[in-house]
Amino acid sequence: MTTSSVYVHLQRPDNGEWVTVGRFTLDRLDGNQGLASGSFRYAPSYLDAGYTWVIDPVNLGSLDKVPYQATRYNGLTDVLRDIAPDSWGKFLLQKEHNLSNFAHEFDYLQCSGNTDRWGALVIGLSKKPSSSNIASPRMPKLPDVIEELQLMSNQLPAKHVEIRKRLMKTLSSGGARPKTTVQDGEVFWLVKPTISSDTSNVALLEHACMQMGLRAQLNMAKTYVHKDDTRTAVLVKRFDRFGNQRHMVLSGASLLQTEYPANTGQKNDNSRWSYPLLAQTMRAIGAPDKDLIELFGRMLFNALIGNDDDHPRNHAVVWNQSEKKWRLSPAFDVVPNMTETPKTLSMQLSQGRWDISNAALFADWKYFGFSSLAQAYQYANELIVKIKTGSLFLEETGLFSDDAELIRLRIQDMAQKII
Ligand SMILES: Nc1ncnc2c1ncn2[C@@H]1O[C@H](COP(=O)(O)OP(=O)(O)OP(=O)(O)O)[C@@H](O)[C@H]1O
Ligand SMILES: [Mg+2]
């Protein structure tokens, strides 16, 4: 058996200082294709100092000396899986670090840099958080960054060598699509370009739908589009950092105590992918009713526009230090399926039901912060009107008119089906 461990550092939400919050240890069985077991323990120094921030209120909920055994991701603790790369980062890291097909999630966590990590956690081999690990990125030239991301996604050599080097050091971002972060003053933007294998202009679509959601008064992450002769990218404002402060976050996957995505070669178990379950979990960790209603609104929005990529890692909560509460994060990665009109969502709309229908949408209304079914209907009706109005402005966001028309027709059809 081989044992490895890392310290986990947290940027304090109150004064921005870095503290060691705990330690993660992984035991791997030799020669057993990476089979492993892992655990996280809050640091005695963290407990002795009397800090009260739990880094995952669902899976690491009490500030205890006892180690928490990780039950998913072959032994990687959920909140650490949240700050490790998904397929985009893994694809590049595997080549760069010569990782085997059996490389553990922990290997990817370790070889992706801390600079762009999601949320307020970083990892390190030293008990003392190292400032070089936690330096903020500078704002590079956006068009060159986009071009370099496009080259990387096509596995082509670097054109902007310095940018490529930096991108290769910051591969911790989640998600499947090429992306990186650029800084503009105090604000950090996630940059997601359209790539050559896309069958539609995904960047434009994402921006257009986020704007439509905003017009309907949903809480969407702010976006804008960079477009020049050869490149398009959507820029999404990061909600997990501002200036030098990083904010604690937790993915929907961790909240729902489910794995996403499943290990290579294994089928996703979607039994816990559920909006009402997410709403109940959010209530249990103290999120206000307002956020549960917002979640219902997002479910309805996804159903209307046909965003069936609403998987558990496309939802999150973020710690609000002034309220001392976990709050639903702004919506992100909201993109309609342009190949076919989906009949189901990734998440259950009500217990056991993934289908986009009136019965599925309203069956579990009571978990979403409404006081009656009538109130849920009223909210849905009002939201649909706002979304329809918002859809009249799709072309104004730069979306091509055939895409805009398809989305408008879909919203009309779906609204009729749902209400
Ligand atoms: N506005 C944001 N602020 C902070 N973090 C974000 C934001 N948008 C996305 N993220 C984080 O980055 C990850 C990847 O982003 P996103 O989901 O947009 O990428 P993607 O490659 O399109 O994902 P997918 O694989 O779901 O298609 C998310 O899972 C989330 O952890
Ligand atoms: Mg995503």
Short mmCIF file of C-alpha atoms and ligand atoms in Angstrom, two decimals:
data_model
loop_
_atom_site.label_atom_id
_atom_site.label_comp_id
_atom_site.label_asym_id
_atom_site.label_seq_id
_atom_site.Cartn_x
_atom_site.Cartn_y
_atom_site.Cartn_z
CA MET A 1 0.00 0.00 0.00
CA THR A 2 1.17 3.54 -0.76
CA THR A 3 0.08 6.49 1.35
CA SER A 4 0.14 10.12 0.24
CA SER A 5 -1.31 13.22 1.80
CA VAL A 6 -1.71 16.94 1.24
CA TYR A 7 -2.59 19.87 3.43
CA VAL A 8 -5.74 21.73 2.57
CA HIS A 9 -5.63 25.50 3.00
CA LEU A 10 -8.56 27.87 3.20
CA GLN A 11 -8.68 31.57 2.60
CA ARG A 12 -10.59 32.94 5.56
CA PRO A 13 -13.85 34.54 4.42
CA ASP A 14 -13.56 37.31 7.03
CA ASN A 15 -10.07 38.72 6.63
CA GLY A 16 -8.56 36.93 3.65
CA GLU A 17 -5.75 35.25 5.61
CA TRP A 18 -4.80 31.74 4.59
CA VAL A 19 -5.10 29.01 7.20
CA THR A 20 -4.59 25.27 7.16
CA VAL A 21 -8.05 23.78 7.42
CA GLY A 22 -7.14 20.11 7.27
CA ARG A 23 -5.32 17.25 5.72
CA PHE A 24 -6.31 14.73 3.09
CA THR A 25 -4.76 11.26 3.05
CA LEU A 26 -5.05 8.64 0.34
CA ASP A 27 -4.12 4.98 0.71
CA ARG A 28 -3.67 3.12 -2.55
CA LEU A 29 -3.55 -0.60 -2.90
CA ASP A 30 -0.47 -1.44 -4.96
CA GLY A 31 -1.03 -3.10 -8.31
CA ASN A 32 -4.77 -2.93 -8.02
CA GLN A 33 -5.45 -0.54 -10.90
CA GLY A 34 -5.59 2.46 -8.62
CA LEU A 35 -8.08 1.15 -6.04
CA ALA A 36 -7.86 3.50 -3.08
CA SER A 37 -9.43 4.84 0.09
CA GLY A 38 -9.11 8.38 1.36
CA SER A 39 -10.05 10.57 4.27
CA PHE A 40 -10.14 14.21 5.27
CA ARG A 41 -9.46 15.50 8.78
CA TYR A 42 -9.88 18.99 10.07
CA ALA A 43 -6.51 20.23 11.38
CA PRO A 44 -6.17 20.31 15.20
CA SER A 45 -4.78 23.85 14.83
CA TYR A 46 -7.95 24.87 12.95
CA LEU A 47 -10.18 23.38 15.64
CA ASP A 48 -8.08 24.83 18.47
CA ALA A 49 -8.26 28.29 16.89
CA GLY A 50 -12.06 28.06 17.15
CA TYR A 51 -12.77 28.70 13.50
CA THR A 52 -16.37 27.90 12.63
CA TRP A 53 -16.28 27.61 8.83
CA VAL A 54 -17.06 24.12 7.62
CA ILE A 55 -15.80 23.60 4.10
CA ASP A 56 -18.63 21.24 3.14
CA PRO A 57 -21.75 21.46 5.30
CA VAL A 58 -23.18 18.20 3.92
CA ASN A 59 -20.26 15.78 3.91
CA LEU A 60 -17.84 17.39 6.41
CA GLY A 61 -20.48 19.05 8.49
CA SER A 62 -19.12 18.97 12.03
CA LEU A 63 -15.80 20.39 13.08
CA ASP A 64 -14.55 17.18 14.50
CA LYS A 65 -11.23 15.54 15.16
CA VAL A 66 -12.41 12.30 13.59
CA PRO A 67 -11.36 11.63 9.98
CA TYR A 68 -14.14 11.63 7.40
CA GLN A 69 -13.85 8.64 5.06
CA ALA A 70 -14.47 9.57 1.43
CA THR A 71 -17.21 7.44 -0.06
CA ARG A 72 -17.10 8.59 -3.68
CA TYR A 73 -14.50 9.22 -6.42
CA ASN A 74 -12.43 6.20 -5.40
CA GLY A 75 -11.49 7.86 -2.13
CA LEU A 76 -11.21 11.56 -3.03
CA THR A 77 -13.22 13.76 -0.70
CA ASP A 78 -16.11 15.50 -2.52
CA VAL A 79 -15.04 19.07 -1.83
CA LEU A 80 -11.56 18.26 -3.17
CA ARG A 81 -13.05 16.66 -6.25
CA ASP A 82 -14.87 19.98 -6.72
CA ILE A 83 -11.53 21.79 -7.05
CA ALA A 84 -9.93 19.20 -9.33
CA PRO A 85 -10.08 19.32 -13.12
CA ASP A 86 -12.71 17.67 -15.30
CA SER A 87 -12.17 16.35 -18.80
CA TRP A 88 -10.66 19.54 -20.29
CA GLY A 89 -7.87 19.75 -17.70
CA LYS A 90 -7.44 16.00 -17.50
CA PHE A 91 -7.01 15.66 -21.25
CA LEU A 92 -4.00 18.02 -21.17
CA LEU A 93 -2.58 16.96 -17.81
CA GLN A 94 -2.53 13.31 -18.76
CA LYS A 95 -0.18 14.04 -21.68
CA GLU A 96 1.90 16.65 -19.86
CA HIS A 97 2.54 14.46 -16.80
CA ASN A 98 2.46 11.14 -18.56
CA LEU A 99 -0.38 9.87 -16.38
CA SER A 100 -1.75 6.40 -16.97
CA ASN A 101 -5.35 5.69 -17.86
CA PHE A 102 -5.74 4.52 -14.27
CA ALA A 103 -4.48 7.79 -12.78
CA HIS A 104 -6.43 8.66 -9.66
CA GLU A 105 -8.55 11.84 -9.32
CA PHE A 106 -6.03 12.79 -6.64
CA ASP A 107 -3.18 12.74 -9.21
CA TYR A 108 -5.10 15.24 -11.31
CA LEU A 109 -5.80 17.35 -8.24
CA GLN A 110 -2.10 17.43 -7.42
CA CYS A 111 -0.75 18.23 -10.85
CA SER A 112 -3.24 21.00 -11.65
CA GLY A 113 -2.13 24.34 -10.21
CA ASN A 114 -3.69 26.25 -7.32
CA THR A 115 -3.84 29.58 -9.15
CA ASP A 116 -7.20 29.11 -10.83
CA ARG A 117 -8.75 26.69 -8.35
CA TRP A 118 -12.44 26.94 -7.78
CA GLY A 119 -13.50 28.50 -4.48
CA ALA A 120 -11.38 29.27 -1.44
CA LEU A 121 -9.44 26.02 -1.01
CA VAL A 122 -5.97 25.16 -2.25
CA ILE A 123 -3.72 22.19 -1.54
CA GLY A 124 -0.04 22.00 -0.63
CA LEU A 125 2.68 19.72 0.65
CA SER A 126 3.66 22.18 3.34
CA LYS A 127 1.66 23.02 6.43
CA LYS A 128 2.22 26.69 5.74
CA PRO A 129 0.24 27.99 2.75
CA SER A 130 2.78 29.11 0.17
CA SER A 131 2.11 32.47 -1.41
CA SER A 132 3.51 31.34 -4.76
CA ASN A 133 0.72 28.78 -4.86
CA ILE A 134 -1.93 31.35 -4.36
CA ALA A 135 -0.86 34.23 -6.58
CA SER A 136 -3.58 35.72 -8.76
CA PRO A 137 -3.35 35.60 -12.55
CA ARG A 138 -2.72 38.76 -14.55
CA MET A 139 -4.94 39.91 -17.38
CA PRO A 140 -3.31 38.66 -20.58
CA LYS A 141 -4.30 39.69 -24.05
CA LEU A 142 -7.74 38.19 -24.50
CA PRO A 143 -7.66 37.48 -28.28
CA ASP A 144 -4.35 35.64 -27.90
CA VAL A 145 -5.65 33.66 -24.95
CA ILE A 146 -8.69 32.62 -26.96
CA GLU A 147 -6.56 31.66 -29.94
CA GLU A 148 -4.24 29.62 -27.75
CA LEU A 149 -7.16 27.78 -26.12
CA GLN A 150 -8.47 26.94 -29.59
CA LEU A 151 -5.04 25.63 -30.64
CA MET A 152 -4.83 23.53 -27.49
CA SER A 153 -8.22 22.02 -28.06
CA ASN A 154 -7.05 21.00 -31.57
CA GLN A 155 -3.81 19.61 -30.12
CA LEU A 156 -1.76 22.07 -32.19
CA PRO A 157 1.59 23.66 -31.25
CA ALA A 158 1.72 26.93 -29.33
CA LYS A 159 1.61 30.26 -31.13
CA HIS A 160 1.79 32.38 -27.98
CA VAL A 161 4.37 30.45 -26.02
CA GLU A 162 4.18 32.39 -22.76
CA ILE A 163 0.40 32.20 -22.70
CA ARG A 164 0.49 28.47 -23.43
CA LYS A 165 2.89 27.96 -20.51
CA ARG A 166 0.54 29.79 -18.20
CA LEU A 167 -2.49 27.93 -19.45
CA MET A 168 -0.72 24.62 -18.83
CA LYS A 169 -0.09 25.65 -15.23
CA THR A 170 -3.71 26.51 -14.59
CA LEU A 171 -5.65 23.45 -15.62
CA SER A 172 -7.75 23.00 -12.50
CA SER A 173 -10.97 24.46 -13.96
CA GLY A 174 -13.89 22.09 -14.14
CA GLY A 175 -15.98 21.23 -17.18
CA ALA A 176 -15.37 19.63 -20.53
CA ARG A 177 -14.89 22.69 -22.71
CA PRO A 178 -11.63 24.61 -23.15
CA LYS A 179 -11.45 27.47 -20.71
CA THR A 180 -9.27 29.65 -18.56
CA THR A 181 -9.58 32.66 -16.28
CA VAL A 182 -8.53 36.23 -17.04
CA GLN A 183 -8.45 39.02 -14.52
CA ASP A 184 -9.73 42.50 -15.18
CA GLY A 185 -9.18 44.74 -12.18
CA GLU A 186 -10.91 43.08 -9.26
CA VAL A 187 -13.08 40.88 -11.46
CA PHE A 188 -12.24 37.42 -12.78
CA TRP A 189 -13.76 36.11 -15.99
CA LEU A 190 -14.02 32.53 -17.12
CA VAL A 191 -13.21 32.52 -20.85
CA LYS A 192 -14.94 29.82 -22.94
CA PRO A 193 -14.28 29.96 -26.70
CA THR A 194 -16.24 28.35 -29.50
CA ILE A 195 -14.09 25.56 -30.94
CA SER A 196 -13.81 23.94 -34.36
CA SER A 197 -15.70 20.78 -33.38
CA ASP A 198 -18.77 22.77 -32.28
CA THR A 199 -21.78 22.32 -34.53
CA SER A 200 -23.27 25.60 -33.34
CA ASN A 201 -21.77 28.78 -31.94
CA VAL A 202 -21.83 27.65 -28.32
CA ALA A 203 -20.28 30.84 -26.96
CA LEU A 204 -22.95 33.01 -28.56
CA LEU A 205 -25.69 30.65 -27.44
CA GLU A 206 -24.46 30.64 -23.85
CA HIS A 207 -24.27 34.43 -23.75
CA ALA A 208 -27.71 34.81 -25.37
CA CYS A 209 -29.40 32.44 -22.93
CA MET A 210 -27.71 33.96 -19.91
CA GLN A 211 -28.92 37.38 -21.06
CA MET A 212 -32.43 36.04 -21.61
CA GLY A 213 -32.41 34.62 -18.06
CA LEU A 214 -31.23 37.98 -16.70
CA ARG A 215 -34.07 39.76 -18.50
CA ALA A 216 -36.45 37.31 -16.84
CA GLN A 217 -34.93 38.39 -13.50
CA LEU A 218 -33.22 35.11 -12.80
CA ASN A 219 -29.90 35.29 -11.02
CA MET A 220 -27.50 34.49 -13.84
CA ALA A 221 -23.73 35.00 -13.80
CA LYS A 222 -22.86 38.11 -15.78
CA THR A 223 -21.54 37.40 -19.28
CA TYR A 224 -20.24 39.17 -22.32
CA VAL A 225 -18.96 38.08 -25.69
CA HIS A 226 -15.63 38.67 -27.36
CA LYS A 227 -15.96 38.42 -31.12
CA ASP A 228 -13.44 39.27 -33.81
CA ASP A 229 -12.88 38.02 -37.38
CA THR A 230 -11.80 34.56 -36.37
CA ARG A 231 -12.73 34.03 -32.73
CA THR A 232 -15.75 34.03 -30.46
CA ALA A 233 -15.71 33.43 -26.73
CA VAL A 234 -18.12 33.95 -23.90
CA LEU A 235 -16.75 35.52 -20.73
CA VAL A 236 -18.52 34.53 -17.54
CA LYS A 237 -17.98 36.51 -14.36
CA ARG A 238 -16.63 34.27 -11.61
CA PHE A 239 -18.73 34.31 -8.45
CA ASP A 240 -16.07 32.57 -6.38
CA ARG A 241 -13.60 35.45 -6.27
CA PHE A 242 -13.30 39.18 -6.16
CA GLY A 243 -10.00 41.03 -5.91
CA ASN A 244 -7.80 39.06 -3.53
CA GLN A 245 -10.68 37.27 -1.85
CA ARG A 246 -11.78 33.80 -2.85
CA HIS A 247 -15.21 32.61 -1.75
CA MET A 248 -16.03 29.13 -0.46
CA VAL A 249 -18.16 27.12 -2.89
CA LEU A 250 -19.62 23.64 -3.11
CA SER A 251 -20.93 21.87 -6.21
CA GLY A 252 -24.40 20.44 -6.64
CA ALA A 253 -22.72 17.03 -6.94
CA SER A 254 -21.29 17.35 -3.42
CA LEU A 255 -24.56 18.72 -2.07
CA LEU A 256 -26.47 15.82 -3.59
CA GLN A 257 -23.89 13.26 -2.44
CA THR A 258 -23.57 11.91 -5.92
CA GLU A 259 -20.67 11.36 -8.29
CA TYR A 260 -20.42 13.46 -11.40
CA PRO A 261 -19.01 12.50 -13.76
CA ALA A 262 -18.72 8.78 -13.11
CA ASN A 263 -15.34 7.07 -13.41
CA THR A 264 -14.21 6.28 -16.95
CA GLY A 265 -16.03 3.25 -18.24
CA GLN A 266 -18.73 3.41 -15.58
CA LYS A 267 -22.30 4.53 -16.06
CA ASN A 268 -23.51 7.61 -14.20
CA ASP A 269 -25.85 6.76 -11.34
CA ASN A 270 -28.40 9.56 -11.59
CA SER A 271 -30.71 8.40 -8.80
CA ARG A 272 -29.79 11.40 -6.63
CA TRP A 273 -29.69 14.00 -9.40
CA SER A 274 -32.76 15.90 -8.41
CA TYR A 275 -33.97 19.48 -8.09
CA PRO A 276 -36.28 18.80 -5.12
CA LEU A 277 -33.48 16.92 -3.35
CA LEU A 278 -31.13 19.81 -4.02
CA ALA A 279 -33.74 22.22 -2.66
CA GLN A 280 -34.17 20.12 0.50
CA THR A 281 -30.42 19.95 0.99
CA MET A 282 -30.08 23.69 0.52
CA ARG A 283 -32.80 24.28 3.08
CA ALA A 284 -31.04 21.94 5.50
CA ILE A 285 -27.81 23.95 5.25
CA GLY A 286 -29.63 27.23 5.82
CA ALA A 287 -30.26 28.72 2.38
CA PRO A 288 -33.32 31.02 2.38
CA ASP A 289 -36.64 30.23 0.63
CA LYS A 290 -35.77 32.85 -1.96
CA ASP A 291 -32.99 30.57 -3.25
CA LEU A 292 -35.27 27.55 -3.40
CA ILE A 293 -37.74 29.51 -5.52
CA GLU A 294 -34.85 30.63 -7.71
CA LEU A 295 -33.85 26.99 -8.15
CA PHE A 296 -37.40 26.18 -9.23
CA GLY A 297 -37.16 29.06 -11.71
CA ARG A 298 -33.91 27.65 -13.13
CA MET A 299 -35.46 24.22 -13.51
CA LEU A 300 -38.34 25.80 -15.45
CA PHE A 301 -35.95 27.92 -17.55
CA ASN A 302 -33.87 24.83 -18.44
CA ALA A 303 -37.04 22.95 -19.37
CA LEU A 304 -38.28 25.79 -21.61
CA ILE A 305 -35.03 26.39 -23.49
CA GLY A 306 -34.09 22.68 -23.61
CA ASN A 307 -30.92 22.81 -21.53
CA ASP A 308 -30.56 19.14 -20.71
CA ASP A 309 -26.93 19.56 -19.63
CA ASP A 310 -28.12 20.71 -16.20
CA HIS A 311 -26.12 17.99 -14.41
CA PRO A 312 -25.15 18.24 -10.71
CA ARG A 313 -21.81 19.96 -11.40
CA ASN A 314 -23.66 22.75 -13.18
CA HIS A 315 -25.21 23.89 -9.88
CA ALA A 316 -23.45 25.29 -6.83
CA VAL A 317 -23.73 27.15 -3.57
CA VAL A 318 -21.42 29.92 -2.40
CA TRP A 319 -20.67 31.08 1.14
CA ASN A 320 -21.84 34.59 1.96
CA GLN A 321 -19.77 35.81 4.89
CA SER A 322 -21.83 38.91 5.68
CA GLU A 323 -25.00 36.80 5.98
CA LYS A 324 -23.11 33.79 7.36
CA LYS A 325 -25.10 31.62 4.97
CA TRP A 326 -24.63 29.29 2.02
CA ARG A 327 -26.51 30.79 -0.92
CA LEU A 328 -27.39 29.43 -4.34
CA SER A 329 -24.71 30.66 -6.74
CA PRO A 330 -25.61 32.62 -9.86
CA ALA A 331 -26.57 30.25 -12.70
CA PHE A 332 -23.77 29.21 -15.08
CA ASP A 333 -23.30 26.93 -18.10
CA VAL A 334 -26.88 27.35 -19.28
CA VAL A 335 -26.87 26.28 -22.94
CA PRO A 336 -29.78 24.79 -24.94
CA ASN A 337 -29.43 21.54 -26.82
CA MET A 338 -29.53 22.67 -30.47
CA THR A 339 -29.39 19.17 -31.96
CA GLU A 340 -32.74 17.99 -30.66
CA THR A 341 -35.46 19.18 -28.33
CA PRO A 342 -34.92 17.26 -25.12
CA LYS A 343 -37.79 15.37 -23.53
CA THR A 344 -36.01 15.08 -20.20
CA LEU A 345 -33.57 17.06 -18.07
CA SER A 346 -30.44 15.61 -16.42
CA MET A 347 -31.92 16.23 -12.99
CA GLN A 348 -35.26 14.95 -11.73
CA LEU A 349 -37.93 17.65 -11.70
CA SER A 350 -39.74 15.69 -9.01
CA GLN A 351 -39.03 12.42 -7.27
CA GLY A 352 -38.30 9.78 -9.94
CA ARG A 353 -39.31 12.02 -12.87
CA TRP A 354 -36.93 13.46 -15.41
CA ASP A 355 -39.59 14.20 -18.06
CA ILE A 356 -40.38 17.79 -19.01
CA SER A 357 -44.08 17.89 -18.20
CA ASN A 358 -46.62 19.71 -16.09
CA ALA A 359 -46.97 16.82 -13.63
CA ALA A 360 -43.20 16.44 -13.15
CA LEU A 361 -42.61 20.18 -12.75
CA PHE A 362 -45.20 20.74 -10.04
CA ALA A 363 -45.39 17.42 -8.16
CA ASP A 364 -42.77 18.41 -5.57
CA TRP A 365 -43.67 22.10 -5.36
CA LYS A 366 -43.56 22.05 -1.57
CA TYR A 367 -39.77 21.70 -1.44
CA PHE A 368 -39.17 24.92 -3.34
CA GLY A 369 -40.13 27.53 -0.77
CA PHE A 370 -43.69 28.08 -1.99
CA SER A 371 -46.56 28.25 0.49
CA SER A 372 -49.08 26.61 -1.87
CA LEU A 373 -49.38 24.95 -5.26
CA ALA A 374 -51.25 28.03 -6.45
CA GLN A 375 -48.26 30.18 -5.55
CA ALA A 376 -45.95 27.87 -7.51
CA TYR A 377 -48.26 28.15 -10.53
CA GLN A 378 -48.40 31.91 -10.24
CA TYR A 379 -44.61 32.15 -10.08
CA ALA A 380 -44.24 29.81 -13.08
CA ASN A 381 -46.80 31.73 -15.14
CA GLU A 382 -45.13 35.06 -14.42
CA LEU A 383 -41.69 33.68 -15.16
CA ILE A 384 -42.83 32.22 -18.48
CA VAL A 385 -44.16 35.63 -19.56
CA LYS A 386 -40.81 37.21 -18.67
CA ILE A 387 -38.85 34.52 -20.48
CA LYS A 388 -41.01 34.90 -23.60
CA THR A 389 -40.44 38.64 -23.51
CA GLY A 390 -36.71 38.08 -22.99
CA SER A 391 -36.64 35.76 -26.01
CA LEU A 392 -37.64 38.70 -28.25
CA PHE A 393 -34.21 40.21 -27.61
CA LEU A 394 -32.09 37.16 -28.48
CA GLU A 395 -30.77 38.68 -31.72
CA GLU A 396 -29.73 41.80 -29.82
CA THR A 397 -27.21 39.69 -27.93
CA GLY A 398 -25.56 38.76 -31.23
CA LEU A 399 -27.27 35.39 -31.72
CA PHE A 400 -27.98 34.34 -35.31
CA SER A 401 -31.65 34.67 -36.21
CA ASP A 402 -32.20 30.99 -37.08
CA ASP A 403 -30.89 29.95 -33.64
CA ALA A 404 -32.97 32.67 -31.99
CA GLU A 405 -36.10 31.55 -33.84
CA LEU A 406 -35.55 27.92 -32.89
CA ILE A 407 -35.25 28.87 -29.21
CA ARG A 408 -38.33 31.11 -29.34
CA LEU A 409 -40.44 28.36 -30.95
CA ARG A 410 -39.17 25.85 -28.44
CA ILE A 411 -40.10 28.11 -25.53
CA GLN A 412 -43.61 28.55 -26.98
CA ASP A 413 -44.10 24.79 -27.41
CA MET A 414 -42.67 23.88 -24.05
CA ALA A 415 -44.67 26.53 -22.23
CA GLN A 416 -47.86 25.12 -23.72
CA LYS A 417 -46.87 21.63 -22.66
CA ILE A 418 -45.90 22.61 -19.14
CA ILE A 419 -48.68 24.92 -18.04
N1 LIG B 1 -19.40 32.08 -13.18
C1 LIG B 1 -18.70 31.15 -12.53
N2 LIG B 1 -18.10 31.46 -11.36
C2 LIG B 1 -17.40 30.52 -10.70
N3 LIG B 1 -17.23 29.26 -11.13
C3 LIG B 1 -17.79 28.90 -12.29
C4 LIG B 1 -18.57 29.82 -13.04
N4 LIG B 1 -19.00 29.18 -14.14
C5 LIG B 1 -18.52 27.93 -14.08
N5 LIG B 1 -17.79 27.75 -12.96
C6 LIG B 1 -17.07 26.54 -12.53
O1 LIG B 1 -16.34 26.05 -13.62
C7 LIG B 1 -16.80 24.76 -13.99
C8 LIG B 1 -16.78 24.65 -15.49
O2 LIG B 1 -17.55 25.68 -16.07
P1 LIG B 1 -18.71 25.34 -17.09
O3 LIG B 1 -19.68 24.44 -16.44
O4 LIG B 1 -19.22 26.63 -17.61
O5 LIG B 1 -17.87 24.60 -18.20
P2 LIG B 1 -18.24 23.52 -19.31
O6 LIG B 1 -16.95 23.03 -19.83
O7 LIG B 1 -19.19 24.11 -20.29
O8 LIG B 1 -18.96 22.40 -18.45
P3 LIG B 1 -19.69 21.04 -18.90
O9 LIG B 1 -18.67 19.98 -18.82
O10 LIG B 1 -20.76 20.96 -17.87
O11 LIG B 1 -20.24 21.29 -20.28
C9 LIG B 1 -18.17 24.62 -13.36
O12 LIG B 1 -18.49 23.27 -13.12
C10 LIG B 1 -18.02 25.43 -12.09
O13 LIG B 1 -17.35 24.66 -11.12
MG MG B 2 -20.50 22.77 -16.80
#
